[in-house]
């Protein structure tokens, strides 16, 4: 398995002068090609900070983050980011929002069209190509944001609670969609969530972060996502093993 991201014992502090604890402490993990990594932990434990360190938005004061062996020193389109808020340009239509990345290169118009159509089809929004942003629902906007990220062909996709603002029904549909997109595009995903069911049903690997340590305290290898790929309706949530694992993680987070 090819290692894409290597995080070596990083600590991040937003303000080294104040006497607050660092936002994350001594975090180490790898992200391998084709993995679906979930970071799971309560609010404030440092999930977003870890994601920002990988994106290159913040710099660790200790340790380093490598991508393909090279230290990350700032943002790069090789690492696509999807936030909880879709952050679309309201004066652009759906097509124009997704075309932003492809248009930055020397890509021909025909090729830009092909790329945008491909990813709008994947998020089932092809017929909304000319729609204005304000005409879309919350879930549709987030699908545009995902298509926009995919259109940049990133090597790794970083997602920070991307479905956190959606109702539970839309959220479930989005989970099925992201699992299928991950599989179809042979993508590598780093996904932040505080939702245990979401993490268990999407991840090939879960890292649990705790507020006390502001660090990773446990990791799990999982295969529910492969089973749900085969049959999205399989009731893995009701299995004894699933419930026990969930209980174990809850008690870990309560400690
Ligand atoms: N921009 C910031 N400036 C100062 N402190 C911050 C900033 N962002 C986050 N923090 C602090 O860092 C810690 C981790 O926050 P964060 O990474 O946002 O956690 P999570 O995403 O798990 O909710 C928290 O104590 C939070 O208050
Ligand atoms: Mg966060």
CSV table of C-alpha atoms and ligand atoms in Angstrom, one decimal:
chain,number,residue,atom,x,y,z
A,1,UNK,CA,0.0,0.0,0.0
A,2,UNK,CA,1.4,3.4,-1.0
A,3,UNK,CA,1.7,5.9,1.8
A,4,UNK,CA,0.4,9.3,0.7
A,5,UNK,CA,0.4,11.3,3.9
A,6,UNK,CA,2.7,10.7,6.9
A,7,UNK,CA,2.1,12.6,10.1
A,8,UNK,CA,5.1,12.5,12.5
A,9,UNK,CA,4.3,13.3,16.1
A,10,UNK,CA,2.9,16.8,15.4
A,11,UNK,CA,1.7,19.4,17.9
A,12,UNK,CA,-0.2,22.5,16.9
A,13,UNK,CA,-0.7,25.6,19.0
A,14,UNK,CA,-2.6,28.6,17.6
A,15,UNK,CA,-0.9,31.0,20.0
A,16,UNK,CA,2.4,29.9,21.5
A,17,UNK,CA,2.5,33.0,23.7
A,18,UNK,CA,-0.6,32.3,25.8
A,19,UNK,CA,-0.7,29.7,28.4
A,20,UNK,CA,-3.4,27.6,26.8
A,21,UNK,CA,-2.7,23.9,26.0
A,22,UNK,CA,-1.8,23.1,22.3
A,23,UNK,CA,-4.8,22.4,20.1
A,24,UNK,CA,-3.4,19.0,19.3
A,25,UNK,CA,-0.6,17.1,20.9
A,26,UNK,CA,1.8,14.4,19.6
A,27,UNK,CA,-0.4,13.1,16.7
A,28,UNK,CA,1.0,10.5,14.4
A,29,UNK,CA,-0.7,8.6,11.6
A,30,UNK,CA,-0.4,7.6,8.0
A,31,UNK,CA,-2.9,7.9,5.2
A,32,UNK,CA,-2.4,5.2,2.6
A,33,UNK,CA,-3.7,5.2,-1.0
A,34,UNK,CA,-7.4,4.1,-1.3
A,35,UNK,CA,-8.0,4.3,2.5
A,36,UNK,CA,-11.1,5.9,3.9
A,37,UNK,CA,-9.7,7.3,7.1
A,38,UNK,CA,-12.2,8.7,9.7
A,39,UNK,CA,-11.1,10.9,12.6
A,40,UNK,CA,-13.7,10.5,15.4
A,41,UNK,CA,-13.9,12.5,18.5
A,42,UNK,CA,-16.0,15.0,20.5
A,43,UNK,CA,-16.1,18.7,19.7
A,44,UNK,CA,-12.9,20.5,20.7
A,45,UNK,CA,-10.6,17.5,20.7
A,46,UNK,CA,-8.6,18.8,17.7
A,47,UNK,CA,-10.1,17.1,14.6
A,48,UNK,CA,-10.3,20.3,12.5
A,49,UNK,CA,-6.8,21.3,13.6
A,50,UNK,CA,-5.4,18.0,12.5
A,51,UNK,CA,-7.1,18.4,9.1
A,52,UNK,CA,-5.8,22.0,8.8
A,53,UNK,CA,-2.3,20.7,9.4
A,54,UNK,CA,-2.6,18.2,6.6
A,55,UNK,CA,-4.2,20.8,4.3
A,56,UNK,CA,-1.3,23.1,5.0
A,57,UNK,CA,-3.4,25.9,6.6
A,58,UNK,CA,-1.6,25.6,10.0
A,59,UNK,CA,2.0,24.7,10.7
A,60,UNK,CA,2.9,22.4,13.6
A,61,UNK,CA,5.4,23.8,16.1
A,62,UNK,CA,6.6,20.2,16.6
A,63,UNK,CA,6.9,17.3,14.2
A,64,UNK,CA,6.0,17.4,10.5
A,65,UNK,CA,3.5,16.3,7.9
A,66,UNK,CA,4.8,14.7,4.7
A,67,UNK,CA,3.0,14.1,1.4
A,68,UNK,CA,4.8,11.6,-0.8
A,69,UNK,CA,7.8,12.2,1.4
A,70,UNK,CA,7.9,15.9,1.0
A,71,UNK,CA,7.1,18.2,3.9
A,72,UNK,CA,3.8,20.1,3.6
A,73,UNK,CA,4.4,23.9,4.0
A,74,UNK,CA,1.2,25.3,2.6
A,75,UNK,CA,-2.1,24.6,0.7
A,76,UNK,CA,-1.9,22.6,-2.5
A,77,UNK,CA,-4.7,21.4,-4.9
A,78,UNK,CA,-3.3,17.9,-4.6
A,79,UNK,CA,-5.1,18.0,-1.2
A,80,UNK,CA,-8.8,18.9,-1.8
A,81,UNK,CA,-10.8,20.2,1.1
A,82,UNK,CA,-14.5,20.0,1.7
A,83,UNK,CA,-15.9,21.9,4.7
A,84,UNK,CA,-19.2,21.7,6.6
A,85,UNK,CA,-20.3,24.8,4.7
A,86,UNK,CA,-20.2,24.3,0.9
A,87,UNK,CA,-18.7,27.8,0.3
A,88,UNK,CA,-19.9,28.1,-3.3
A,89,UNK,CA,-19.6,31.3,-5.3
A,90,UNK,CA,-23.2,32.7,-5.2
A,91,UNK,CA,-22.8,34.7,-8.5
A,92,UNK,CA,-21.6,31.5,-10.4
A,93,UNK,CA,-24.0,28.8,-11.5
A,94,UNK,CA,-23.4,25.1,-10.7
A,95,UNK,CA,-21.3,24.5,-13.8
A,96,UNK,CA,-19.1,27.5,-13.2
A,97,UNK,CA,-18.5,26.5,-9.5
A,98,UNK,CA,-17.3,23.1,-10.5
A,99,UNK,CA,-15.2,24.4,-13.4
A,100,UNK,CA,-13.1,26.7,-11.2
A,101,UNK,CA,-10.3,24.2,-10.7
A,102,UNK,CA,-10.1,22.8,-14.3
A,103,UNK,CA,-10.2,26.4,-15.7
A,104,UNK,CA,-7.0,27.3,-13.8
A,105,UNK,CA,-4.9,25.0,-15.9
A,106,UNK,CA,-4.3,25.0,-19.6
A,107,UNK,CA,-7.3,22.7,-20.1
A,108,UNK,CA,-9.3,23.1,-23.3
A,109,UNK,CA,-13.0,24.1,-23.2
A,110,UNK,CA,-14.1,20.7,-24.3
A,111,UNK,CA,-12.0,19.0,-21.7
A,112,UNK,CA,-13.3,21.3,-19.0
A,113,UNK,CA,-16.9,20.4,-20.0
A,114,UNK,CA,-16.1,16.7,-19.9
A,115,UNK,CA,-14.6,16.9,-16.4
A,116,UNK,CA,-17.5,19.0,-15.0
A,117,UNK,CA,-20.1,16.8,-16.6
A,118,UNK,CA,-18.4,13.6,-15.3
A,119,UNK,CA,-18.4,14.8,-11.7
A,120,UNK,CA,-21.8,16.5,-11.8
A,121,UNK,CA,-23.2,13.1,-13.1
A,122,UNK,CA,-21.4,11.3,-10.2
A,123,UNK,CA,-23.2,13.6,-7.7
A,124,UNK,CA,-26.4,13.3,-9.6
A,125,UNK,CA,-26.7,17.0,-10.4
A,126,UNK,CA,-26.2,17.0,-14.2
A,127,UNK,CA,-29.6,18.5,-14.8
A,128,UNK,CA,-28.8,21.3,-12.4
A,129,UNK,CA,-25.8,22.4,-14.4
A,130,UNK,CA,-27.2,25.8,-15.1
A,131,UNK,CA,-29.0,26.3,-11.8
A,132,UNK,CA,-28.1,29.2,-9.6
A,133,UNK,CA,-26.6,28.4,-6.2
A,134,UNK,CA,-29.6,29.9,-4.3
A,135,UNK,CA,-31.9,27.5,-6.1
A,136,UNK,CA,-30.2,24.5,-4.5
A,137,UNK,CA,-31.0,22.6,-1.2
A,138,UNK,CA,-28.3,22.2,1.4
A,139,UNK,CA,-27.6,18.7,0.3
A,140,UNK,CA,-27.3,19.7,-3.3
A,141,UNK,CA,-24.9,22.6,-2.5
A,142,UNK,CA,-22.7,20.2,-0.6
A,143,UNK,CA,-22.8,17.8,-3.6
A,144,UNK,CA,-21.6,20.7,-5.8
A,145,UNK,CA,-18.8,21.3,-3.4
A,146,UNK,CA,-17.8,17.7,-3.6
A,147,UNK,CA,-17.9,17.7,-7.4
A,148,UNK,CA,-15.8,20.9,-7.4
A,149,UNK,CA,-13.2,19.1,-5.2
A,150,UNK,CA,-13.2,15.9,-7.4
A,151,UNK,CA,-12.8,18.0,-10.5
A,152,UNK,CA,-9.4,19.1,-9.3
A,153,UNK,CA,-8.3,15.4,-9.3
A,154,UNK,CA,-6.7,15.7,-5.8
A,155,UNK,CA,-4.5,12.8,-4.5
A,156,UNK,CA,-6.3,13.0,-1.2
A,157,UNK,CA,-9.6,14.5,-0.2
A,158,UNK,CA,-9.9,16.1,3.3
A,159,UNK,CA,-13.5,16.4,4.6
A,160,UNK,CA,-14.4,18.3,7.8
A,161,UNK,CA,-17.8,17.2,9.1
A,162,UNK,CA,-19.1,17.6,5.5
A,163,UNK,CA,-22.6,16.4,6.4
A,164,UNK,CA,-22.8,18.0,9.8
A,165,UNK,CA,-25.3,20.7,8.7
A,166,UNK,CA,-27.7,18.3,6.9
A,167,UNK,CA,-30.9,16.6,8.1
A,168,UNK,CA,-30.5,13.0,9.0
A,169,UNK,CA,-32.3,11.7,5.9
A,170,UNK,CA,-30.1,13.7,3.5
A,171,UNK,CA,-27.1,12.8,5.6
A,172,UNK,CA,-27.7,9.1,5.1
A,173,UNK,CA,-28.0,9.5,1.3
A,174,UNK,CA,-24.8,11.6,1.3
A,175,UNK,CA,-23.0,8.9,3.2
A,176,UNK,CA,-24.0,6.3,0.6
A,177,UNK,CA,-23.0,8.7,-2.2
A,178,UNK,CA,-19.5,9.5,-0.7
A,179,UNK,CA,-18.8,5.8,-0.2
A,180,UNK,CA,-19.7,5.1,-3.9
A,181,UNK,CA,-17.6,8.1,-5.1
A,182,UNK,CA,-14.7,6.9,-3.0
A,183,UNK,CA,-14.9,3.5,-4.6
A,184,UNK,CA,-15.6,4.6,-8.2
A,185,UNK,CA,-12.7,7.1,-8.3
A,186,UNK,CA,-10.2,5.0,-6.3
A,187,UNK,CA,-10.1,8.0,-4.0
A,188,UNK,CA,-8.2,8.4,-0.7
A,189,UNK,CA,-10.4,10.2,1.9
A,190,UNK,CA,-9.6,11.7,5.3
A,191,UNK,CA,-12.9,12.4,6.9
A,192,UNK,CA,-13.6,14.2,10.2
A,193,UNK,CA,-16.7,13.4,12.2
A,194,UNK,CA,-18.1,13.3,15.7
A,195,UNK,CA,-20.8,10.8,14.6
A,196,UNK,CA,-19.8,7.2,15.6
A,197,UNK,CA,-22.3,5.5,13.2
A,198,UNK,CA,-21.0,7.7,10.3
A,199,UNK,CA,-17.4,6.7,11.1
A,200,UNK,CA,-18.2,3.0,11.5
A,201,UNK,CA,-20.2,2.8,8.3
A,202,UNK,CA,-17.7,4.8,6.1
A,203,UNK,CA,-14.2,4.1,7.3
A,204,UNK,CA,-11.7,1.5,6.4
A,205,UNK,CA,-9.7,2.9,9.4
A,206,UNK,CA,-10.9,4.9,12.4
A,207,UNK,CA,-8.6,7.0,14.6
A,208,UNK,CA,-10.3,8.0,17.9
A,209,UNK,CA,-9.2,11.4,19.3
A,210,UNK,CA,-9.9,12.4,22.9
A,211,UNK,CA,-10.3,15.9,24.3
A,212,UNK,CA,-8.1,15.3,27.4
A,213,UNK,CA,-5.1,14.2,25.4
A,214,UNK,CA,-5.9,16.3,22.3
A,215,UNK,CA,-4.5,13.2,20.5
A,216,UNK,CA,-5.3,9.8,19.0
A,217,UNK,CA,-5.9,7.2,21.7
A,218,UNK,CA,-7.1,4.2,19.6
A,219,UNK,CA,-7.4,3.0,16.0
A,220,UNK,CA,-9.6,0.4,14.3
A,221,UNK,CA,-9.5,-1.4,11.0
A,222,UNK,CA,-13.1,-1.9,9.6
A,223,UNK,CA,-14.9,-3.5,6.7
A,224,UNK,CA,-18.5,-2.3,7.1
A,225,UNK,CA,-18.0,0.1,4.3
A,226,UNK,CA,-17.1,-2.7,1.9
A,227,UNK,CA,-20.2,-4.6,2.9
A,228,UNK,CA,-22.4,-1.5,2.5
A,229,UNK,CA,-20.9,-1.0,-1.0
A,230,UNK,CA,-22.1,-4.4,-2.0
A,231,UNK,CA,-25.5,-3.8,-0.4
A,232,UNK,CA,-26.3,-0.3,0.9
A,233,UNK,CA,-29.4,-1.7,2.7
A,234,UNK,CA,-27.5,-4.3,4.7
A,235,UNK,CA,-28.4,-3.8,8.4
A,236,UNK,CA,-24.9,-3.8,9.8
A,237,UNK,CA,-26.0,-1.3,12.4
A,238,UNK,CA,-28.0,-4.0,14.1
A,239,UNK,CA,-25.2,-6.5,14.4
A,240,UNK,CA,-23.9,-7.4,17.8
A,241,UNK,CA,-20.3,-6.8,16.8
A,242,UNK,CA,-21.2,-3.3,15.5
A,243,UNK,CA,-23.1,-2.4,18.7
A,244,UNK,CA,-20.3,-3.7,20.9
A,245,UNK,CA,-17.7,-1.7,19.0
A,246,UNK,CA,-19.9,1.4,19.3
A,247,UNK,CA,-20.2,0.9,23.1
A,248,UNK,CA,-16.4,0.4,23.3
A,249,UNK,CA,-15.8,3.7,21.5
A,250,UNK,CA,-18.4,5.5,23.6
A,251,UNK,CA,-16.8,4.4,26.9
A,252,UNK,CA,-13.4,5.3,25.5
A,253,UNK,CA,-14.7,8.8,24.8
A,254,UNK,CA,-16.3,9.0,28.3
A,255,UNK,CA,-13.1,8.2,30.2
B,1,LIG,N1,-8.3,29.6,15.3
B,1,LIG,C1,-8.2,29.1,16.6
B,1,LIG,N2,-7.5,29.9,17.5
B,1,LIG,C2,-7.3,29.5,18.8
B,1,LIG,N3,-7.7,28.3,19.2
B,1,LIG,C3,-8.3,27.5,18.4
B,1,LIG,C4,-8.6,27.8,17.0
B,1,LIG,N4,-9.2,26.8,16.4
B,1,LIG,C5,-9.4,25.9,17.4
B,1,LIG,N5,-8.8,26.2,18.5
B,1,LIG,C6,-8.8,25.4,19.8
B,1,LIG,O1,-8.1,24.2,19.5
B,1,LIG,C7,-8.7,23.1,20.1
B,1,LIG,C8,-9.1,22.1,19.0
B,1,LIG,O2,-10.1,22.7,18.2
B,1,LIG,P1,-10.6,22.0,16.9
B,1,LIG,O3,-9.5,21.5,16.1
B,1,LIG,O4,-11.5,23.0,16.2
B,1,LIG,O5,-11.5,20.8,17.4
B,1,LIG,P2,-12.7,20.0,16.8
B,1,LIG,O6,-12.6,20.2,15.3
B,1,LIG,O7,-12.4,18.6,17.2
B,1,LIG,O8,-13.9,20.5,17.3
B,1,LIG,C9,-9.9,23.7,20.9
B,1,LIG,O9,-9.5,23.8,22.2
B,1,LIG,C10,-10.2,25.0,20.2
B,1,LIG,O10,-10.7,25.9,21.2
B,2,LIG,MG1,-14.1,20.9,13.9
